Coordinates of C-alpha atoms and ligand atoms in Angstrom, one line a residue:
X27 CA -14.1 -13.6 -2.8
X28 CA -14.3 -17.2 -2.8
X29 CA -12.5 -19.5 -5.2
X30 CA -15.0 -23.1 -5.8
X31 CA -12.7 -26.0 -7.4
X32 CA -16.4 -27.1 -8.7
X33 CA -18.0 -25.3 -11.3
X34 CA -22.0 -24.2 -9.3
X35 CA -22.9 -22.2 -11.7
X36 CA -24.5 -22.1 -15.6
X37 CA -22.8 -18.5 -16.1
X38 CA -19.2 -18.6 -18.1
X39 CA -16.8 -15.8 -18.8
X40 CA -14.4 -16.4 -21.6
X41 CA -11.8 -14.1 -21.3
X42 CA -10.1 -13.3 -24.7
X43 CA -7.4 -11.6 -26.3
X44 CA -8.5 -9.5 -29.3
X45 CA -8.0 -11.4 -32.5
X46 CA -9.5 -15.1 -31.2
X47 CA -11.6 -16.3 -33.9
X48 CA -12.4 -19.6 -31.7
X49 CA -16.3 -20.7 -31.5
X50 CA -18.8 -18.4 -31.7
X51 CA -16.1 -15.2 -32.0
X52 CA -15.4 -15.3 -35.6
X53 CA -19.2 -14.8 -36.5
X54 CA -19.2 -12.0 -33.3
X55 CA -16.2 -10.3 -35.2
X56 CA -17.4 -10.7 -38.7
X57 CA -20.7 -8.6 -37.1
X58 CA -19.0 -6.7 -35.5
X59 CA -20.6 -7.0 -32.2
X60 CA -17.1 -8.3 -30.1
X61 CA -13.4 -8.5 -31.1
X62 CA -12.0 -8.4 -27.7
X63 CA -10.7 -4.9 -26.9
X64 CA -10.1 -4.2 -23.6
X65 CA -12.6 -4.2 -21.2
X66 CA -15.4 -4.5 -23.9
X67 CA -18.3 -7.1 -23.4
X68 CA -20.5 -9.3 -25.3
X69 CA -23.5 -11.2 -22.8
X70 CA -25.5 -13.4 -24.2
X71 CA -27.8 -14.4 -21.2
X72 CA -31.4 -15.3 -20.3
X73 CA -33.4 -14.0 -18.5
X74 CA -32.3 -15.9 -15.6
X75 CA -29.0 -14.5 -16.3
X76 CA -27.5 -17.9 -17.3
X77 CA -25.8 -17.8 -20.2
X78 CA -22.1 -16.9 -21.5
X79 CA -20.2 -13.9 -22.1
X80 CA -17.0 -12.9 -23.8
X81 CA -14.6 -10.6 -21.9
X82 CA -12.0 -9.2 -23.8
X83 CA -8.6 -8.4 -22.4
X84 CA -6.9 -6.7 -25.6
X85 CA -3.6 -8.1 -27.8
X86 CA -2.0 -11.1 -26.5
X87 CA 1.3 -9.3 -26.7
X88 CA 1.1 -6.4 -25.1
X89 CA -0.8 -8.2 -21.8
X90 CA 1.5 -8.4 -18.7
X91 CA 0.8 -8.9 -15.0
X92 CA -0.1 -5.0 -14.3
X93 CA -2.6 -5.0 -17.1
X94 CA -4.2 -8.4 -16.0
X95 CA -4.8 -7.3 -12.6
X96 CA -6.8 -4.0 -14.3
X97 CA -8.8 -5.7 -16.7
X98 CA -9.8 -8.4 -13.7
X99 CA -10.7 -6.0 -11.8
X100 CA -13.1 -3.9 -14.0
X101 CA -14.2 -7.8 -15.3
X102 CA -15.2 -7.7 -11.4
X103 CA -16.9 -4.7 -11.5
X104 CA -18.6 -5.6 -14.6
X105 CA -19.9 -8.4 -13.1
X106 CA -21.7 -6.4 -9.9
X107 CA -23.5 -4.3 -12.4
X108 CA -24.5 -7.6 -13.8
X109 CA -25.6 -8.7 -10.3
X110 CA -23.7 -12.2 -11.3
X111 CA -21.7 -13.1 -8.0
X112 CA -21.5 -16.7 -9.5
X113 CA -19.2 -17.1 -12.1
X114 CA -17.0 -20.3 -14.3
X115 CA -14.0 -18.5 -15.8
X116 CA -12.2 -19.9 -18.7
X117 CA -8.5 -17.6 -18.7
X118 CA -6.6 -17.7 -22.2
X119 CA -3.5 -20.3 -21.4
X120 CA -0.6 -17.3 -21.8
X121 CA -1.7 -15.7 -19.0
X122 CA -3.2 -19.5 -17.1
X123 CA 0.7 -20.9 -17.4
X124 CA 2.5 -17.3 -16.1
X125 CA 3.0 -17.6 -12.5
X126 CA 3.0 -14.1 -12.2
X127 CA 0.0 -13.3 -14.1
X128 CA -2.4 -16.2 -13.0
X129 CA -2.0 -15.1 -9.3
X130 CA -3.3 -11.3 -10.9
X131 CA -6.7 -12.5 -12.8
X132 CA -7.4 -12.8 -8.6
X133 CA -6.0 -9.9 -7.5
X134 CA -7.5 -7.8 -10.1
X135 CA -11.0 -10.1 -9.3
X136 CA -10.7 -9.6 -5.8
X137 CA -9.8 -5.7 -5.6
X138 CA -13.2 -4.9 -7.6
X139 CA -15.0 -6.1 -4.1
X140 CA -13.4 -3.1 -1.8
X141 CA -15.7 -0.6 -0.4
X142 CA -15.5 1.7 2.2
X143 CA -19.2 2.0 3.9
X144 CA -18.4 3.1 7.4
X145 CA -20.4 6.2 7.4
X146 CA -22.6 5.6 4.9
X147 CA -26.5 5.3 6.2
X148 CA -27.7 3.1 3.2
X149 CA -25.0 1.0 3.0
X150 CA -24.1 -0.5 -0.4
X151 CA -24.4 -4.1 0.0
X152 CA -21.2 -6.0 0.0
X153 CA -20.5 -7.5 -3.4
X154 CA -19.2 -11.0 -3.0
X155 CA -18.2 -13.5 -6.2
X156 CA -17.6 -17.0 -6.1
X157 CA -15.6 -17.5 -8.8
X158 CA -14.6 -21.6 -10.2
X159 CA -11.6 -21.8 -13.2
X160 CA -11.1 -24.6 -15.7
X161 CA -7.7 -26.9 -14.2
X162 CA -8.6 -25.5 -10.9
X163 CA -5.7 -27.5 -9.2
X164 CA -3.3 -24.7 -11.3
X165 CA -4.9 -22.0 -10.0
X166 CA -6.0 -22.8 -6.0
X167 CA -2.6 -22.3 -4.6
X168 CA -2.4 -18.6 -6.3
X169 CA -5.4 -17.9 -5.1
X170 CA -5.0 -18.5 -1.3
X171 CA -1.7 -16.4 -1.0
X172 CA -3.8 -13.5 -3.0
X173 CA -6.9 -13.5 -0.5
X174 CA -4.2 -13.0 2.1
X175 CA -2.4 -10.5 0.8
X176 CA -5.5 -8.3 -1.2
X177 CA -6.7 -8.5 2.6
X178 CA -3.8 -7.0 3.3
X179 CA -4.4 -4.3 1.0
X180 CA -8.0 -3.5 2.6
X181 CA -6.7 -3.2 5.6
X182 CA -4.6 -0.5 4.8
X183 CA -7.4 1.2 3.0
X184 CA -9.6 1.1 5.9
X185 CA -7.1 2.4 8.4
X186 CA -6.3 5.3 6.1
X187 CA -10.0 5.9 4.8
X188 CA -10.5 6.2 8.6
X189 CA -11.2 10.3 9.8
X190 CA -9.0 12.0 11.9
X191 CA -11.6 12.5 14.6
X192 CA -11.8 8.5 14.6
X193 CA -8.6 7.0 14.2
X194 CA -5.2 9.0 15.8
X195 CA -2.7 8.1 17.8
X196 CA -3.9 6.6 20.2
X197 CA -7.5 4.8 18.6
X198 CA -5.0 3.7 16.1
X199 CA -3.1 2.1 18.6
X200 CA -5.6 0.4 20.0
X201 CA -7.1 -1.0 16.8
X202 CA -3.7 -2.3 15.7
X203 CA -3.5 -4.1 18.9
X204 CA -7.5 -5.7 18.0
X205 CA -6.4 -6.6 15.0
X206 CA -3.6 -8.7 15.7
X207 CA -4.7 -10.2 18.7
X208 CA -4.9 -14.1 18.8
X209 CA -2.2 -13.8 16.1
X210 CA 1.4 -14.5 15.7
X211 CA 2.0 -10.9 15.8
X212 CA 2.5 -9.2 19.2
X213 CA 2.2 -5.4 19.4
X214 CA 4.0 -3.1 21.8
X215 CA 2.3 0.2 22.6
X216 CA 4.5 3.2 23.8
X217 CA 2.6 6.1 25.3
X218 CA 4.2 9.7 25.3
X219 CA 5.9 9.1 28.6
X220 CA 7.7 6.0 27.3
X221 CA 8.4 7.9 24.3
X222 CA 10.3 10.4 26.2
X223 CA 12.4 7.8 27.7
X224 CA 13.4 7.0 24.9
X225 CA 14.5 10.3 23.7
X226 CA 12.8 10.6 20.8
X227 CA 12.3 14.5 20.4
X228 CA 11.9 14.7 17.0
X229 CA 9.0 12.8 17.5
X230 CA 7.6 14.3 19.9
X231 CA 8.6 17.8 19.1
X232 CA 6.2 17.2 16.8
X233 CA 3.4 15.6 19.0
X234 CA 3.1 18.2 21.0
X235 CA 1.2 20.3 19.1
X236 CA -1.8 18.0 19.7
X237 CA -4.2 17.1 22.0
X238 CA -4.0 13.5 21.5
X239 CA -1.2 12.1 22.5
X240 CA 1.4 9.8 20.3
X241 CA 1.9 6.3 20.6
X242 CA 5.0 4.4 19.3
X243 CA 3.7 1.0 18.0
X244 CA 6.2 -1.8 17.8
X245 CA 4.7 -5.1 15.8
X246 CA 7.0 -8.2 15.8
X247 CA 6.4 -11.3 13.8
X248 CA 8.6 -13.4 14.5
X249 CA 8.5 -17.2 12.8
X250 CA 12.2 -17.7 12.7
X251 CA 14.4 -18.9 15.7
X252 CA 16.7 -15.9 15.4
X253 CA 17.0 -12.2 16.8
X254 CA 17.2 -10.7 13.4
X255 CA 14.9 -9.3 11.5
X256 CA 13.7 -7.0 8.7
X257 CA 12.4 -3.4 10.2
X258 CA 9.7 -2.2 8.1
X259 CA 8.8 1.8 9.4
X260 CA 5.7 3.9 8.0
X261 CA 5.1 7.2 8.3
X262 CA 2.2 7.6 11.1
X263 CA 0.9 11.2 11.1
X264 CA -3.1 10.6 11.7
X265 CA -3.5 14.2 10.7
X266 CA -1.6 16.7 9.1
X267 CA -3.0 20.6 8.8
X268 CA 0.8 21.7 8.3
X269 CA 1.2 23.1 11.5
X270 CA 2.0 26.8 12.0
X271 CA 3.0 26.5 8.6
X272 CA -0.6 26.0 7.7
X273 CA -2.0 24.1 4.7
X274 CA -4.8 25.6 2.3
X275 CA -8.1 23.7 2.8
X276 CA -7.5 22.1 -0.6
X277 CA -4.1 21.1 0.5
X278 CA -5.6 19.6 4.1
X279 CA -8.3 18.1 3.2
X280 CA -7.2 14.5 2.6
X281 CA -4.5 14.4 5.5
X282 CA -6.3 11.6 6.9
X283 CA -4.2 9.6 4.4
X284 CA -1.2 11.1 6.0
X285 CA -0.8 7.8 8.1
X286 CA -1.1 5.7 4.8
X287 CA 2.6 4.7 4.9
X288 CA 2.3 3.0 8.4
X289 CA -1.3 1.6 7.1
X290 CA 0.9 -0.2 4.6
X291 CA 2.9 -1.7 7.6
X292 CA 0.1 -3.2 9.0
X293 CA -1.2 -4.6 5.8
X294 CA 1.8 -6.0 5.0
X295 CA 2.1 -7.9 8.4
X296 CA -1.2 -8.8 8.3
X297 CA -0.8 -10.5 5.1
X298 CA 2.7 -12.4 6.2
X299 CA 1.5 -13.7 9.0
X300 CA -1.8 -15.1 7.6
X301 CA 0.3 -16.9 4.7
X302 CA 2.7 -17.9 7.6
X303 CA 5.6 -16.8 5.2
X304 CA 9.2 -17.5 7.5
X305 CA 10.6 -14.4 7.8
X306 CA 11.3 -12.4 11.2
X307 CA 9.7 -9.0 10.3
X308 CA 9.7 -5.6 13.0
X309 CA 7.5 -3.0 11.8
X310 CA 7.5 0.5 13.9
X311 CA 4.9 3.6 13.7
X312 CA 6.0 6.5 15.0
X313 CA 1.9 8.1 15.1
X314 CA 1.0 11.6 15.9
X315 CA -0.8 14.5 14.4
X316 CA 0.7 18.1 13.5
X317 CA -1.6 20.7 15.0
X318 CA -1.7 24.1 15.9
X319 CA -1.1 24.9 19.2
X320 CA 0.4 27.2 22.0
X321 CA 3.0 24.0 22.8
X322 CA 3.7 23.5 19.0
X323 CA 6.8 24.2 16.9
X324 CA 7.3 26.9 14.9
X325 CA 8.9 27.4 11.9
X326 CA 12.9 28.3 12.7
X327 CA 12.9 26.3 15.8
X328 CA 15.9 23.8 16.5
X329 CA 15.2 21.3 18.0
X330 CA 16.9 17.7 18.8
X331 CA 15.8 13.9 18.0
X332 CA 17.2 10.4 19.4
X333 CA 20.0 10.4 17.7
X334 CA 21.4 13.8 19.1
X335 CA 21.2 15.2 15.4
X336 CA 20.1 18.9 15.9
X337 CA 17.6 20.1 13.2
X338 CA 16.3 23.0 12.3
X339 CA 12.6 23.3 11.7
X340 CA 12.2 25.8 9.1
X341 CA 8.9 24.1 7.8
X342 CA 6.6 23.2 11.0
X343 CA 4.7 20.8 7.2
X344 CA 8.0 19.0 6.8
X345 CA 6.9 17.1 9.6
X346 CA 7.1 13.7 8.7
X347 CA 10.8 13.3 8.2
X348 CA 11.0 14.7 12.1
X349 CA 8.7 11.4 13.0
X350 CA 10.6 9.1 10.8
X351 CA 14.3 10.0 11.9
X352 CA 13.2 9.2 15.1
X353 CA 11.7 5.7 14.0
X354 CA 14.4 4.6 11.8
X355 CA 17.1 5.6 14.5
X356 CA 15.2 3.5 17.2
X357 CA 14.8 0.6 14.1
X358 CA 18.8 1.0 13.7
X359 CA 20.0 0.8 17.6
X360 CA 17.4 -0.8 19.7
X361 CA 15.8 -3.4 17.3
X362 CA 17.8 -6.4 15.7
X363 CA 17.4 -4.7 12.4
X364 CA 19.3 -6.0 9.3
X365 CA 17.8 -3.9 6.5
X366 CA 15.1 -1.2 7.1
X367 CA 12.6 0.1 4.6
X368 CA 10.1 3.0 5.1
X369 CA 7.2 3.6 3.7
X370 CA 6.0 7.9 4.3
X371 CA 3.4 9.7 2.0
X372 CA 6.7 12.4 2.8
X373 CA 6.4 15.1 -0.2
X374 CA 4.3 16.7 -2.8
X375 CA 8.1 16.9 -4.5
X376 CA 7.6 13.2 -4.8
X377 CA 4.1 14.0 -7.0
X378 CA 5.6 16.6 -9.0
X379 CA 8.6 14.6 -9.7
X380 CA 6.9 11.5 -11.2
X381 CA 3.1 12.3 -11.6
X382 CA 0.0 10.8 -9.3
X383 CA 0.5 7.1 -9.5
X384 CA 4.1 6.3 -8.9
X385 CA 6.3 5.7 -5.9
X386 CA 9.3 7.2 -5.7
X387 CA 12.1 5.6 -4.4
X388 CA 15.7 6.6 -2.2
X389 CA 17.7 4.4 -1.5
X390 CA 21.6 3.7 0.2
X391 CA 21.9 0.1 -1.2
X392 CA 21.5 -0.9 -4.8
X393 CA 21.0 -4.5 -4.1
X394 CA 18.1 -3.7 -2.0
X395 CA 16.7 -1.0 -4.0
X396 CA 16.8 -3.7 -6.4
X397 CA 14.9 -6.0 -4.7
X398 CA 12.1 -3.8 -3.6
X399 CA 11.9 -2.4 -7.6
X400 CA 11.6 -5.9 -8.6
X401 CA 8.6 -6.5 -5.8
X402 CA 6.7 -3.6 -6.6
X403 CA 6.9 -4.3 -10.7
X404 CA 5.3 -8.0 -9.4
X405 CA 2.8 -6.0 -6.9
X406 CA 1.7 -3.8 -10.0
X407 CA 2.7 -0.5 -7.4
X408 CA 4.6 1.6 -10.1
X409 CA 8.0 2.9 -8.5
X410 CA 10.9 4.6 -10.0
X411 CA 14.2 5.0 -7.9
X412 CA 15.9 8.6 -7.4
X413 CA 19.3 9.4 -7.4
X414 CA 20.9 11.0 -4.6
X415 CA 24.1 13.1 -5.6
X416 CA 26.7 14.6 -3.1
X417 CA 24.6 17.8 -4.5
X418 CA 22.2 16.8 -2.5
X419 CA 23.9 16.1 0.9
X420 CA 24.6 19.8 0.3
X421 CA 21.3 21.0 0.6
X422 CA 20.0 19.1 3.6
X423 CA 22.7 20.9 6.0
X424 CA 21.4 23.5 8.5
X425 CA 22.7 26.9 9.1
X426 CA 22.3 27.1 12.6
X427 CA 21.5 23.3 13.3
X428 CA 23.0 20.1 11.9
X429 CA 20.4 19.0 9.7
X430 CA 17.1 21.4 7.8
X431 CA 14.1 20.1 7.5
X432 CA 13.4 21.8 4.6
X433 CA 15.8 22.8 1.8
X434 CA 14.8 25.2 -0.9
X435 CA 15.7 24.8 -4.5
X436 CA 13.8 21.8 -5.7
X437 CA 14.6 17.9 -5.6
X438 CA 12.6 17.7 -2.6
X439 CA 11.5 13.7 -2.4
X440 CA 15.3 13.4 -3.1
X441 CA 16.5 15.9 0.0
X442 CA 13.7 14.4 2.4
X443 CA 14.7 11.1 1.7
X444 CA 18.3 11.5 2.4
X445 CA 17.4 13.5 5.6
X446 CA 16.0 10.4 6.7
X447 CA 19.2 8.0 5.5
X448 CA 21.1 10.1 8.3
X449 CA 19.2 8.2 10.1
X450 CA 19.4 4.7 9.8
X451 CA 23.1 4.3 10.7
X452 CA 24.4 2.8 7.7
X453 CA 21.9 -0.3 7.5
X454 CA 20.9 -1.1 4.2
X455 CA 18.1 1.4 3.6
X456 CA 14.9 1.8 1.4
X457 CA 12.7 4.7 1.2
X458 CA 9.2 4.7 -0.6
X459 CA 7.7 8.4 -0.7
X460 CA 4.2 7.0 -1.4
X461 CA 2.5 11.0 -1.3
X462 CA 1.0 10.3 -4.3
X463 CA -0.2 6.7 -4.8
X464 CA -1.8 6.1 -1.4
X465 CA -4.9 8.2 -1.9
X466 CA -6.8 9.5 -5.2
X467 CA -9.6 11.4 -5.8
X468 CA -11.0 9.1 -8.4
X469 CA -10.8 5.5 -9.6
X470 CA -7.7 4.4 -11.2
X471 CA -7.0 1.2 -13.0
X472 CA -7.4 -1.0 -10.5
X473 CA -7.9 1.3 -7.4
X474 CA -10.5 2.6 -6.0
X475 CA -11.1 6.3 -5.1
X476 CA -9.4 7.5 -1.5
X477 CA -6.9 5.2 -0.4
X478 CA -5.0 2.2 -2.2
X479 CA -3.4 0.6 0.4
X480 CA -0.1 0.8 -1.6
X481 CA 3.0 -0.7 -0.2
X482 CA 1.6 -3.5 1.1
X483 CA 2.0 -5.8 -2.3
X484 CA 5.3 -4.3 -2.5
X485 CA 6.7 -5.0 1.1
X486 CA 4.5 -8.6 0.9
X487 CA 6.7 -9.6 -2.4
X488 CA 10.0 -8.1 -1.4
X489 CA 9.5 -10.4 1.8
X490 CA 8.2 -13.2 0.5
X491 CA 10.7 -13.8 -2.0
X492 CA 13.6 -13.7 0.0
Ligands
BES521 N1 2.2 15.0 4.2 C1 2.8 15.9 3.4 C2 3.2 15.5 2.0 C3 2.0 15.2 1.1 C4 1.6 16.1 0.2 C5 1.4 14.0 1.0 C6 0.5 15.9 -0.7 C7 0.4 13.7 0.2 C8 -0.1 14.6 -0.7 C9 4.1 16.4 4.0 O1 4.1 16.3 5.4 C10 4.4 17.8 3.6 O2 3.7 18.6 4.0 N2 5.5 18.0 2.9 C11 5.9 19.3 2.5 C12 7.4 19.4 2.7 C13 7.9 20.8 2.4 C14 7.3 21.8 3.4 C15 9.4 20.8 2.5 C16 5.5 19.4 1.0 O3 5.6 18.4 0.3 O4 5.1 20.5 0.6
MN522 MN1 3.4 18.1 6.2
ZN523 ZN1 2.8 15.0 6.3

């Protein structure tokens, strides 16, 4: 998407909120061809396809920034059908003067353009708009910190649209390290020897049932003159059958996305570094598949992890928390962290709990968990925080081992994320179980269908604003 402070082109969409009876809408509404419902059109264009058309965008009191960003984005796709990639906006001034919901008439804009082609033969040809505003000089400054950061977004989606027999451990790796090369991000690449020097054998308990190896990735951006720095971790598993403790085909099929939390990582980074935004940020990827194997667990193993924590594996699919504990302990005693927040499509507790579309949040430290609400309400990523009772610690104690992997009993995006506070030492923690938001089988508002790339306006707000 490109943003022209000159208007190139004799096509104008008036955005309006139902009710507007300016210029030519009054005689629209009195024949009842337009009154500006959502999403609803009215072209009037010739045959050249110059001309104007009305866009409506629904009551001017119930708009907000998560709204905007929708109806932009179908406006966008409206506009592909149309075949008009050229377009002079005019934006009604409540939403022109909110600094929050000026910067979404681009994000919604700009998210309509995302497609994922890679394997397609004829490939759909990219859609690209040009798009000038009226008092452009408002509007430009929005608009370069939204290219950045909707960039952000579709690199997540491409990393998590990715196939298993493409991207894993260690192709991941290596196209992490691509993309941030000639950057102020440096990536560090662990292979499964280093790994094991480390001591992570939660990790690689895990790892093992694989034929391609794990790789810890460690991305630092450092801007600031300091040590310190915010530790973002996401959950890396490239594939996930379930292990031993097999998935259905139904229930496997989309574990591609299964890396979607660590996707968000690198979107996130991407998108602070391109903006240049001066803050020291870590983020870690602890990336491996579960497979079936002769070396793999098996449900009731114990086994250990970094910390020394024993745990008792009585779900070879709880997998993920095994990765993480291992990540967030290295993010708590060998990196300078100062808060840590992880990002893990963790459990389908997390979809039953709160539906399809909404994060769910954990959390040891209500000013952060604060913070991160307050970023994802302004990155339009829907998240609700979970409580944690000493109920709960309850559940996640092992019989045999120190800590279970999986409880029974239900409250299991709560238990799973406390399994991972153990963890992180005491730091100021978030957890964001993304299982349901980071990939959907069909368009939604203003996503597309397979992956989102969720998280990454979340963790770009929460770090930009601080
Ligand atoms: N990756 C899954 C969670 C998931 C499910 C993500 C559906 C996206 C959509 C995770 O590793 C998993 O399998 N969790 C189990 C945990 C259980 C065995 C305690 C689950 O949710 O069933
Ligand atoms: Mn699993
Ligand atoms: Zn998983």
């Amino acid at each position: 998407m490109k943003f022209s402070k000159e208007q190139l082109t004799a096509v104008t969409v008036h955005t309006v909120f139902e009710g507007d009876q300016s210029g030519d809408l009054q005689q629209l509404h009195n024949r009842k061809l337009f009154s500006g419902k959502p999403n609803t059109t009215y072209a009037m264009l010739n045959v050249s396809g110059e001309g104007t058309i009305y866009y409506g965008l629904g009551k001017e009191d119930e708009i907000n920034p998560y709204l905007t960003t929708t109806y932009f984005h179908h406006l966008g796709k409206y506009l592909e059908k149309m075949n008009l990639p050229n377009v002079h906006l005019t934006i009604p001034s409540k939403i022109q003067e909110d600094s929050e919901m000026k910067a979404k008439v681009f994000e919604g804009l700009y998210q309509a353009e995302y497609k994922y082609n890679e394997f397609k033969k004829s490939k759909k040809e990219a859609f690209e708009l040009t798009v000038s505003v009226e008092r452009p000089d408002d509007m430009e400054a929005s608009f370069i910190t939204v290219e950045h950061v909707v960039k952000g977004a579709f690199v997540a989606r491409d990393f998590v649209n990715q196939p298993s027999n493409q991207l894993y451990p260690e192709t991941y790796a290596a196209q992490i390290v691509d993309l941030f090369k000639d950057t102020n991000v440096s990536v560090e690449v662990y292979d499964e020897k280093q790994i094991e020097e480390l001591g992570m054998e939660a990790f690689l308990t895990v790892a093992k049932g694989s034929n391609r190896a794990p790789r810890l990735i460690v991305m630092k951006y450092m801007p600031l003159d300091q040590e310190e720095h915010i530790t973002i971790v996401g959950k890396g598993m490239t594939y996930d059958s379930g292990g031993y403790a097999i998935k259905s085909t139904a229930g496997m099929v989309n574990m591609k996305s299964d890396m979607a939390g660590s996707a968000a990582v690198v979107g996130a980074l991407y998108a602070l570094e391109k903006v240049g935004v001066q803050q020291n940020v870590v983020g870690v990827i602890a990336a491996a598949e579960n497979m079936i194997d002769g070396k793999a667990m098996k449900n009731g193993d114990i086994i250990g992890s970094m910390k020394g924590t024993t745990i008792e594996v009585n779900n070879t699919d709880a997998e993920g928390r095994l990765t993480l504990a291992d990540a967030i302990y290295y993010a708590a005693t060998e990196l300078k962290s100062t808060e840590i927040v992880d990002l893990a499509t963790l459990t389908g507790a997390a979809i039953a709990a709160l539906g399809p579309n909404t994060t769910a949040m954990i959390s040891n430290n209500d000013d952060l968990a604060d913070a991160v609400l307050d970023a994802s309400e302004k990155g339009c990523e829907p998240t609700h925080r979970l409580p944690a009772f000493p109920s709960h610690y309850k559940m996640i104690k092992g019989q045999f081992g120190e800590l279970n992997n999986a409880p029974k009993g239900g409250g299991g995006a709560i238990t799973a994320g406390i399994f991972l506070e153990h963890f992180a030492e005491g730091l100021p923690w978030v957890h964001l179980d993304i299982a349901g938001p980071s990939f959907g089988g069909k368009p939604f508002d203003y996503l597309p269908a397979g992956a989102s790339g969720t998280g990454v306006k979340t963790l770009y707000r929460w770090i930009a604003a601080k």
